[in-house]
Amino acid sequence: MTPDEGGGARLRPSRTALAAVAIAALLAPTTIFAQDARVGLAAGAETARYDAPATSSFEDRTGFGDRVFADVLVTPLRPLRVRIGGRWLRRGGDLSGGGGAEMDLLDVPLSLGVRLPVGPAALRPTAGVAVAYPIRIRRSADVEAGFADDSRGEVTGFVGLDLEIDLPRTLRLGVEGRLVRGLSAAFEGRAGRLDTRAPELVVRLSRPLG
């Protein structure tokens, strides 16, 4: 897929972006003062596709992203944990006949999980939502014709299962498989709307805060 360079656009801040910043600001004090909080870095890949109207057919496309995150124990609701992060992500889809669309996103995921010890490791089922603000959009001419409305942001929901292993020096390694589904349109236009659907694989490394 080679979207036209002319289709790239930097977008103005939107309500979606402001909402993402507000969520991070509200949870920041909880993260800083929590007695059992962890911070870390993560990287991952996803194979995304767009659910499209019958007039269009998009093929899977592999993207990637990296992020920072904070992991906070919700007391007194042990063993529930809240995870909030910020990440840069590239997501797109290819038309079956050529062309396609691609977005660079600033994504703020917020999830709730339960940590379940299993021997030397732990499993953590999670569910959450993510608010994404498009930094740059690239679309080929055929996609532009049917889905011309500029994206002001995308909201996705996800469920996942995280395997965590404690390492020396209080480090913790996590590997998560996640299914993502668009709750709002990634693109819209006279041809209808495109909704994101993607499996993700995320690897993260964290340490205690403080």
GROMACS .gro file of N, CA and C in nm, residues 8 12 32 42 46 58 77-78 144 158 174:
model
   33
    8GLY      N    1  -0.144   1.320   0.317
    8GLY     CA    2  -0.104   1.339   0.455
    8GLY      C    3  -0.149   1.474   0.506
   12ARG      N    4  -0.574   1.961   1.362
   12ARG     CA    5  -0.583   2.045   1.481
   12ARG      C    6  -0.629   1.965   1.601
   32ILE      N    7   0.131   0.866   4.102
   32ILE     CA    8   0.247   0.917   4.173
   32ILE      C    9   0.247   0.874   4.319
   42ALA      N   10   0.695  -0.028   2.672
   42ALA     CA   11   0.639  -0.142   2.599
   42ALA      C   12   0.652  -0.119   2.450
   46GLU      N   13   0.069  -0.510   1.564
   46GLU     CA   14  -0.069  -0.551   1.543
   46GLU      C   15  -0.093  -0.573   1.395
   58PHE      N   16  -1.091  -0.443   0.235
   58PHE     CA   17  -0.958  -0.413   0.285
   58PHE      C   18  -0.891  -0.540   0.335
   77LEU      N   19  -0.945  -0.245   4.652
   77LEU     CA   20  -1.006  -0.346   4.564
   77LEU      C   21  -0.902  -0.444   4.510
   78ARG      N   22  -0.811  -0.492   4.596
   78ARG     CA   23  -0.714  -0.592   4.552
   78ARG      C   24  -0.787  -0.716   4.499
  144GLU      N   25  -0.957   0.813  -0.067
  144GLU     CA   26  -0.998   0.953  -0.048
  144GLU      C   27  -1.134   0.978  -0.110
  158PHE      N   28  -1.095  -0.295   2.394
  158PHE     CA   29  -1.008  -0.411   2.381
  158PHE      C   30  -1.021  -0.503   2.501
  174GLY      N   31   0.623  -0.858   3.088
  174GLY     CA   32   0.486  -0.894   3.053
  174GLY      C   33   0.472  -0.915   2.903
   0.00000   0.00000   0.00000
